[in-house]
């Protein structure tokens, strides 16, 4: 995320945007507005991951930081089966890529109508992160990333990670997650966008917004 603003000011601007979405709006409008903000942020994460591999920069395995970060937070880990199905081209989704060759091959060979994206066993596990409202793919990342660029790519989740229990004790300061009561630094966020998604999740919980039943 490129901005002349400091990270903290950037977070505040996004929180202002959420408050404007909430103000004088019905719940359906709020839900849609927050969804679009979440989608905007995940698209930035995904685009940067693809760009860094294409231009040859070394990718720092942000996907590992993401899962490590999540597992350090108080959370409920729920096996969800295959009940959540989304179009990954229009839903907030994140995956990462490491090989330019594999990514280019997926660009060449995956696409509707010749060879549409299909979920396979190599994509498991697929996580749904609540209240961030984000689908996270930890395997089959190159084909998944290509699927996000298609208009008709569907995937089902394997697992749900509910971070609800973390919000009473943790907040994001623009770079690190910290303890609310002591301000103690806990761990670095994988990206500014992820931290903003986390703080938007605070509004999601307060307003009791759900996109799926689980």
PDB file of C-alpha atoms in Angstrom:
ATOM      1  CA  UNK A   1       0.000   0.000   0.000  1.00  0.00           C
ATOM      2  CA  UNK A   2       1.742   3.178  -1.183  1.00  0.00           C
ATOM      3  CA  UNK A   3       0.774   6.351   0.633  1.00  0.00           C
ATOM      4  CA  UNK A   4       2.391   9.562   1.813  1.00  0.00           C
ATOM      5  CA  UNK A   5       0.452   9.192   5.038  1.00  0.00           C
ATOM      6  CA  UNK A   6       1.891   7.423   8.041  1.00  0.00           C
ATOM      7  CA  UNK A   7       0.530   3.956   8.691  1.00  0.00           C
ATOM      8  CA  UNK A   8      -1.467   5.206  11.673  1.00  0.00           C
ATOM      9  CA  UNK A   9      -3.050   7.987   9.639  1.00  0.00           C
ATOM     10  CA  UNK A  10      -3.853   5.486   6.908  1.00  0.00           C
ATOM     11  CA  UNK A  11      -5.631   3.244   9.423  1.00  0.00           C
ATOM     12  CA  UNK A  12      -7.583   6.233  10.741  1.00  0.00           C
ATOM     13  CA  UNK A  13      -8.693   7.149   7.215  1.00  0.00           C
ATOM     14  CA  UNK A  14     -10.007   3.621   6.667  1.00  0.00           C
ATOM     15  CA  UNK A  15     -11.799   3.674  10.024  1.00  0.00           C
ATOM     16  CA  UNK A  16     -13.359   7.007   9.012  1.00  0.00           C
ATOM     17  CA  UNK A  17     -14.532   5.347   5.800  1.00  0.00           C
ATOM     18  CA  UNK A  18     -16.136   2.522   7.797  1.00  0.00           C
ATOM     19  CA  UNK A  19     -17.886   5.025  10.064  1.00  0.00           C
ATOM     20  CA  UNK A  20     -19.242   6.858   7.018  1.00  0.00           C
ATOM     21  CA  UNK A  21     -20.534   3.554   5.629  1.00  0.00           C
ATOM     22  CA  UNK A  22     -22.268   2.849   8.935  1.00  0.00           C
ATOM     23  CA  UNK A  23     -23.769   6.327   9.416  1.00  0.00           C
ATOM     24  CA  UNK A  24     -27.479   6.519   8.557  1.00  0.00           C
ATOM     25  CA  UNK A  25     -27.347   3.201   6.678  1.00  0.00           C
ATOM     26  CA  UNK A  26     -29.394   0.033   6.992  1.00  0.00           C
ATOM     27  CA  UNK A  27     -27.645  -3.229   7.819  1.00  0.00           C
ATOM     28  CA  UNK A  28     -27.625  -4.495   4.232  1.00  0.00           C
ATOM     29  CA  UNK A  29     -25.958  -1.304   2.972  1.00  0.00           C
ATOM     30  CA  UNK A  30     -23.407  -1.485   5.795  1.00  0.00           C
ATOM     31  CA  UNK A  31     -22.669  -5.118   5.004  1.00  0.00           C
ATOM     32  CA  UNK A  32     -22.143  -4.332   1.313  1.00  0.00           C
ATOM     33  CA  UNK A  33     -19.997  -1.278   1.994  1.00  0.00           C
ATOM     34  CA  UNK A  34     -17.706  -3.151   4.374  1.00  0.00           C
ATOM     35  CA  UNK A  35     -17.495  -6.057   1.913  1.00  0.00           C
ATOM     36  CA  UNK A  36     -16.239  -3.699  -0.810  1.00  0.00           C
ATOM     37  CA  UNK A  37     -13.580  -2.270   1.517  1.00  0.00           C
ATOM     38  CA  UNK A  38     -12.433  -5.791   2.403  1.00  0.00           C
ATOM     39  CA  UNK A  39     -12.317  -6.747  -1.273  1.00  0.00           C
ATOM     40  CA  UNK A  40     -10.335  -3.605  -2.111  1.00  0.00           C
ATOM     41  CA  UNK A  41      -7.716  -4.402   0.546  1.00  0.00           C
ATOM     42  CA  UNK A  42      -7.292  -8.076  -0.405  1.00  0.00           C
ATOM     43  CA  UNK A  43      -6.925  -7.149  -4.076  1.00  0.00           C
ATOM     44  CA  UNK A  44      -4.014  -4.895  -3.139  1.00  0.00           C
ATOM     45  CA  UNK A  45      -2.345  -7.741  -1.232  1.00  0.00           C
ATOM     46  CA  UNK A  46      -2.921 -10.182  -4.094  1.00  0.00           C
ATOM     47  CA  UNK A  47      -1.763  -7.780  -6.816  1.00  0.00           C
ATOM     48  CA  UNK A  48       1.464  -7.028  -4.939  1.00  0.00           C
ATOM     49  CA  UNK A  49       2.194 -10.739  -4.487  1.00  0.00           C
ATOM     50  CA  UNK A  50       1.805 -11.394  -8.223  1.00  0.00           C
ATOM     51  CA  UNK A  51       3.739  -8.284  -9.248  1.00  0.00           C
ATOM     52  CA  UNK A  52       6.736  -9.042  -7.046  1.00  0.00           C
ATOM     53  CA  UNK A  53       7.140 -12.493  -8.587  1.00  0.00           C
ATOM     54  CA  UNK A  54       6.715 -11.193 -12.152  1.00  0.00           C
ATOM     55  CA  UNK A  55       9.279  -8.404 -11.820  1.00  0.00           C
ATOM     56  CA  UNK A  56      11.718 -10.748 -10.109  1.00  0.00           C
ATOM     57  CA  UNK A  57      11.807  -9.401  -6.567  1.00  0.00           C
ATOM     58  CA  UNK A  58      12.382 -11.944  -3.847  1.00  0.00           C
ATOM     59  CA  UNK A  59       9.078 -12.722  -2.179  1.00  0.00           C
ATOM     60  CA  UNK A  60       9.401 -12.868   1.587  1.00  0.00           C
ATOM     61  CA  UNK A  61       6.818 -15.629   2.142  1.00  0.00           C
ATOM     62  CA  UNK A  62       4.134 -13.334   3.484  1.00  0.00           C
ATOM     63  CA  UNK A  63       1.761 -16.300   3.472  1.00  0.00           C
ATOM     64  CA  UNK A  64       3.780 -17.919   6.257  1.00  0.00           C
ATOM     65  CA  UNK A  65       3.678 -14.708   8.256  1.00  0.00           C
ATOM     66  CA  UNK A  66      -0.083 -14.578   7.770  1.00  0.00           C
ATOM     67  CA  UNK A  67      -0.737 -18.025   9.229  1.00  0.00           C
ATOM     68  CA  UNK A  68       1.873 -17.528  11.953  1.00  0.00           C
ATOM     69  CA  UNK A  69       0.237 -14.235  12.864  1.00  0.00           C
ATOM     70  CA  UNK A  70      -3.237 -15.785  12.979  1.00  0.00           C
ATOM     71  CA  UNK A  71      -2.163 -18.755  15.066  1.00  0.00           C
ATOM     72  CA  UNK A  72      -0.612 -16.419  17.651  1.00  0.00           C
ATOM     73  CA  UNK A  73      -4.013 -14.819  18.247  1.00  0.00           C
ATOM     74  CA  UNK A  74      -6.721 -16.296  20.475  1.00  0.00           C
ATOM     75  CA  UNK A  75      -8.996 -18.073  18.021  1.00  0.00           C
ATOM     76  CA  UNK A  76     -11.474 -20.853  17.428  1.00  0.00           C
ATOM     77  CA  UNK A  77     -10.463 -23.375  14.775  1.00  0.00           C
ATOM     78  CA  UNK A  78     -13.535 -24.881  13.141  1.00  0.00           C
ATOM     79  CA  UNK A  79     -13.731 -27.618  10.532  1.00  0.00           C
ATOM     80  CA  UNK A  80     -16.381 -26.436   8.134  1.00  0.00           C
ATOM     81  CA  UNK A  81     -16.567 -29.150   5.474  1.00  0.00           C
ATOM     82  CA  UNK A  82     -17.506 -27.735   2.081  1.00  0.00           C
ATOM     83  CA  UNK A  83     -20.461 -25.549   3.017  1.00  0.00           C
ATOM     84  CA  UNK A  84     -18.956 -22.165   2.069  1.00  0.00           C
ATOM     85  CA  UNK A  85     -18.641 -21.630  -1.677  1.00  0.00           C
ATOM     86  CA  UNK A  86     -17.459 -18.350  -3.215  1.00  0.00           C
ATOM     87  CA  UNK A  87     -16.453 -16.885  -6.550  1.00  0.00           C
ATOM     88  CA  UNK A  88     -12.811 -16.037  -5.906  1.00  0.00           C
ATOM     89  CA  UNK A  89     -12.783 -13.404  -8.661  1.00  0.00           C
ATOM     90  CA  UNK A  90     -15.277 -11.256  -6.740  1.00  0.00           C
ATOM     91  CA  UNK A  91     -14.824 -12.239  -3.076  1.00  0.00           C
ATOM     92  CA  UNK A  92     -12.059 -11.064  -0.709  1.00  0.00           C
ATOM     93  CA  UNK A  93      -9.367 -13.711  -1.265  1.00  0.00           C
ATOM     94  CA  UNK A  94      -5.647 -13.966  -0.583  1.00  0.00           C
ATOM     95  CA  UNK A  95      -2.991 -16.390  -1.767  1.00  0.00           C
ATOM     96  CA  UNK A  96       0.671 -16.029  -2.612  1.00  0.00           C
ATOM     97  CA  UNK A  97       3.049 -17.134  -5.326  1.00  0.00           C
ATOM     98  CA  UNK A  98       6.726 -18.048  -5.308  1.00  0.00           C
ATOM     99  CA  UNK A  99       7.599 -19.266  -8.819  1.00  0.00           C
ATOM    100  CA  UNK A 100       7.484 -17.039 -11.888  1.00  0.00           C
ATOM    101  CA  UNK A 101       7.542 -20.105 -14.178  1.00  0.00           C
ATOM    102  CA  UNK A 102       4.587 -21.767 -12.469  1.00  0.00           C
ATOM    103  CA  UNK A 103       2.635 -18.521 -12.396  1.00  0.00           C
ATOM    104  CA  UNK A 104       3.199 -17.866 -16.119  1.00  0.00           C
ATOM    105  CA  UNK A 105       2.179 -21.440 -16.950  1.00  0.00           C
ATOM    106  CA  UNK A 106      -1.040 -20.937 -15.011  1.00  0.00           C
ATOM    107  CA  UNK A 107      -1.609 -17.652 -16.833  1.00  0.00           C
ATOM    108  CA  UNK A 108      -1.260 -19.508 -20.153  1.00  0.00           C
ATOM    109  CA  UNK A 109      -3.319 -22.598 -19.405  1.00  0.00           C
ATOM    110  CA  UNK A 110      -6.016 -21.701 -16.893  1.00  0.00           C
ATOM    111  CA  UNK A 111      -8.986 -19.801 -18.207  1.00  0.00           C
ATOM    112  CA  UNK A 112     -12.596 -20.009 -19.257  1.00  0.00           C
ATOM    113  CA  UNK A 113     -13.827 -21.556 -21.528  1.00  0.00           C
ATOM    114  CA  UNK A 114     -10.810 -23.642 -22.627  1.00  0.00           C
ATOM    115  CA  UNK A 115      -9.533 -24.742 -19.222  1.00  0.00           C
ATOM    116  CA  UNK A 116     -11.600 -23.148 -16.430  1.00  0.00           C
ATOM    117  CA  UNK A 117     -10.224 -22.988 -12.916  1.00  0.00           C
ATOM    118  CA  UNK A 118     -11.290 -26.027 -10.892  1.00  0.00           C
ATOM    119  CA  UNK A 119     -10.624 -26.662  -7.227  1.00  0.00           C
ATOM    120  CA  UNK A 120      -8.456 -29.721  -6.620  1.00  0.00           C
ATOM    121  CA  UNK A 121      -7.077 -31.558  -3.621  1.00  0.00           C
ATOM    122  CA  UNK A 122      -3.838 -29.601  -4.052  1.00  0.00           C
ATOM    123  CA  UNK A 123      -5.669 -26.431  -2.963  1.00  0.00           C
ATOM    124  CA  UNK A 124      -6.463 -27.786   0.501  1.00  0.00           C
ATOM    125  CA  UNK A 125      -6.649 -26.361   3.071  1.00  0.00           C
ATOM    126  CA  UNK A 126      -8.759 -23.347   2.158  1.00  0.00           C
ATOM    127  CA  UNK A 127      -9.475 -21.135   5.155  1.00  0.00           C
ATOM    128  CA  UNK A 128     -12.272 -18.663   5.825  1.00  0.00           C
ATOM    129  CA  UNK A 129     -11.099 -15.979   8.267  1.00  0.00           C
ATOM    130  CA  UNK A 130     -13.795 -14.303  10.352  1.00  0.00           C
ATOM    131  CA  UNK A 131     -14.498 -11.435  11.064  1.00  0.00           C
ATOM    132  CA  UNK A 132     -12.015 -10.390   8.357  1.00  0.00           C
ATOM    133  CA  UNK A 133     -14.303 -12.052   5.779  1.00  0.00           C
ATOM    134  CA  UNK A 134     -11.312 -13.309   3.790  1.00  0.00           C
ATOM    135  CA  UNK A 135     -10.713 -16.607   1.985  1.00  0.00           C
ATOM    136  CA  UNK A 136      -7.092 -17.723   2.335  1.00  0.00           C
ATOM    137  CA  UNK A 137      -5.524 -20.409   0.117  1.00  0.00           C
ATOM    138  CA  UNK A 138      -2.332 -21.966   1.478  1.00  0.00           C
ATOM    139  CA  UNK A 139      -1.717 -24.543  -1.308  1.00  0.00           C
ATOM    140  CA  UNK A 140      -2.126 -24.606  -5.093  1.00  0.00           C
ATOM    141  CA  UNK A 141      -1.310 -20.936  -4.876  1.00  0.00           C
ATOM    142  CA  UNK A 142      -0.366 -20.243  -8.499  1.00  0.00           C
ATOM    143  CA  UNK A 143      -3.563 -21.658  -9.992  1.00  0.00           C
ATOM    144  CA  UNK A 144      -5.628 -20.047  -7.221  1.00  0.00           C
ATOM    145  CA  UNK A 145      -4.011 -16.661  -7.895  1.00  0.00           C
ATOM    146  CA  UNK A 146      -4.803 -17.041 -11.590  1.00  0.00           C
ATOM    147  CA  UNK A 147      -8.369 -17.999 -10.705  1.00  0.00           C
ATOM    148  CA  UNK A 148      -8.834 -14.679  -8.913  1.00  0.00           C
ATOM    149  CA  UNK A 149      -8.302 -12.992 -12.291  1.00  0.00           C
ATOM    150  CA  UNK A 150     -11.008 -15.064 -13.994  1.00  0.00           C
ATOM    151  CA  UNK A 151     -14.707 -14.201 -13.932  1.00  0.00           C
ATOM    152  CA  UNK A 152     -16.055 -17.660 -13.126  1.00  0.00           C
ATOM    153  CA  UNK A 153     -13.794 -19.344 -10.553  1.00  0.00           C
ATOM    154  CA  UNK A 154     -15.442 -20.979  -7.543  1.00  0.00           C
ATOM    155  CA  UNK A 155     -13.927 -22.599  -4.492  1.00  0.00           C
ATOM    156  CA  UNK A 156     -15.133 -24.185  -1.249  1.00  0.00           C
ATOM    157  CA  UNK A 157     -13.539 -23.782   2.144  1.00  0.00           C
ATOM    158  CA  UNK A 158     -12.158 -26.615   4.270  1.00  0.00           C
ATOM    159  CA  UNK A 159     -11.786 -24.755   7.551  1.00  0.00           C
ATOM    160  CA  UNK A 160     -12.919 -21.652   9.396  1.00  0.00           C
ATOM    161  CA  UNK A 161     -10.709 -19.659  11.744  1.00  0.00           C
ATOM    162  CA  UNK A 162     -12.752 -17.380  13.997  1.00  0.00           C
ATOM    163  CA  UNK A 163     -10.633 -14.600  15.522  1.00  0.00           C
ATOM    164  CA  UNK A 164     -13.481 -13.129  17.582  1.00  0.00           C
ATOM    165  CA  UNK A 165     -11.796 -13.942  20.896  1.00  0.00           C
ATOM    166  CA  UNK A 166      -8.676 -11.936  20.027  1.00  0.00           C
ATOM    167  CA  UNK A 167     -10.369  -8.535  19.855  1.00  0.00           C
ATOM    168  CA  UNK A 168     -10.737  -8.034  23.600  1.00  0.00           C
ATOM    169  CA  UNK A 169      -6.972  -8.207  24.108  1.00  0.00           C
ATOM    170  CA  UNK A 170      -5.247  -7.238  20.822  1.00  0.00           C
ATOM    171  CA  UNK A 171      -5.146  -4.208  18.514  1.00  0.00           C
ATOM    172  CA  UNK A 172      -3.128  -3.185  15.425  1.00  0.00           C
ATOM    173  CA  UNK A 173      -0.989  -0.031  15.720  1.00  0.00           C
ATOM    174  CA  UNK A 174      -0.005   0.324  12.059  1.00  0.00           C
ATOM    175  CA  UNK A 175       2.921  -2.074  12.137  1.00  0.00           C
ATOM    176  CA  UNK A 176       2.571  -4.399  15.123  1.00  0.00           C
ATOM    177  CA  UNK A 177      -0.183  -6.150  17.007  1.00  0.00           C
ATOM    178  CA  UNK A 178      -0.140  -5.065  20.655  1.00  0.00           C
ATOM    179  CA  UNK A 179      -1.806  -5.906  23.956  1.00  0.00           C
ATOM    180  CA  UNK A 180      -4.679  -3.543  24.687  1.00  0.00           C
ATOM    181  CA  UNK A 181      -4.111  -3.412  28.452  1.00  0.00           C
ATOM    182  CA  UNK A 182      -0.322  -2.977  28.522  1.00  0.00           C
ATOM    183  CA  UNK A 183       0.461  -1.768  24.978  1.00  0.00           C
ATOM    184  CA  UNK A 184       3.086  -4.536  24.849  1.00  0.00           C
ATOM    185  CA  UNK A 185       4.330  -5.339  21.340  1.00  0.00           C
ATOM    186  CA  UNK A 186       3.303  -8.890  20.380  1.00  0.00           C
ATOM    187  CA  UNK A 187       4.233  -9.521  16.728  1.00  0.00           C
ATOM    188  CA  UNK A 188       4.560  -7.770  13.394  1.00  0.00           C
ATOM    189  CA  UNK A 189       1.605  -7.797  11.011  1.00  0.00           C
ATOM    190  CA  UNK A 190       2.215  -9.459   7.617  1.00  0.00           C
ATOM    191  CA  UNK A 191       1.126  -6.233   5.901  1.00  0.00           C
ATOM    192  CA  UNK A 192      -0.572  -2.914   6.566  1.00  0.00           C
ATOM    193  CA  UNK A 193      -3.621  -4.091   4.622  1.00  0.00           C
ATOM    194  CA  UNK A 194      -3.981  -7.178   6.808  1.00  0.00           C
ATOM    195  CA  UNK A 195      -3.870  -5.021   9.929  1.00  0.00           C
ATOM    196  CA  UNK A 196      -6.551  -2.738   8.514  1.00  0.00           C
ATOM    197  CA  UNK A 197      -8.696  -5.768   7.664  1.00  0.00           C
ATOM    198  CA  UNK A 198      -8.288  -6.889  11.267  1.00  0.00           C
ATOM    199  CA  UNK A 199      -9.459  -3.532  12.631  1.00  0.00           C
ATOM    200  CA  UNK A 200     -12.420  -3.451  10.225  1.00  0.00           C
ATOM    201  CA  UNK A 201     -13.291  -6.818  11.752  1.00  0.00           C
ATOM    202  CA  UNK A 202     -13.839  -4.999  15.059  1.00  0.00           C
ATOM    203  CA  UNK A 203     -16.775  -3.152  13.461  1.00  0.00           C
ATOM    204  CA  UNK A 204     -18.039  -6.403  11.943  1.00  0.00           C
ATOM    205  CA  UNK A 205     -18.226  -7.987  15.396  1.00  0.00           C
ATOM    206  CA  UNK A 206     -19.818  -4.942  17.012  1.00  0.00           C
ATOM    207  CA  UNK A 207     -22.532  -4.856  14.339  1.00  0.00           C
ATOM    208  CA  UNK A 208     -22.922  -8.662  14.377  1.00  0.00           C
ATOM    209  CA  UNK A 209     -22.418  -8.945  10.605  1.00  0.00           C
ATOM    210  CA  UNK A 210     -22.129 -12.394   9.058  1.00  0.00           C
ATOM    211  CA  UNK A 211     -21.697 -13.398   5.432  1.00  0.00           C
ATOM    212  CA  UNK A 212     -22.116 -17.126   6.163  1.00  0.00           C
ATOM    213  CA  UNK A 213     -23.711 -19.276   8.837  1.00  0.00           C
ATOM    214  CA  UNK A 214     -21.289 -21.393  10.854  1.00  0.00           C
TER     215      UNK A 214
END
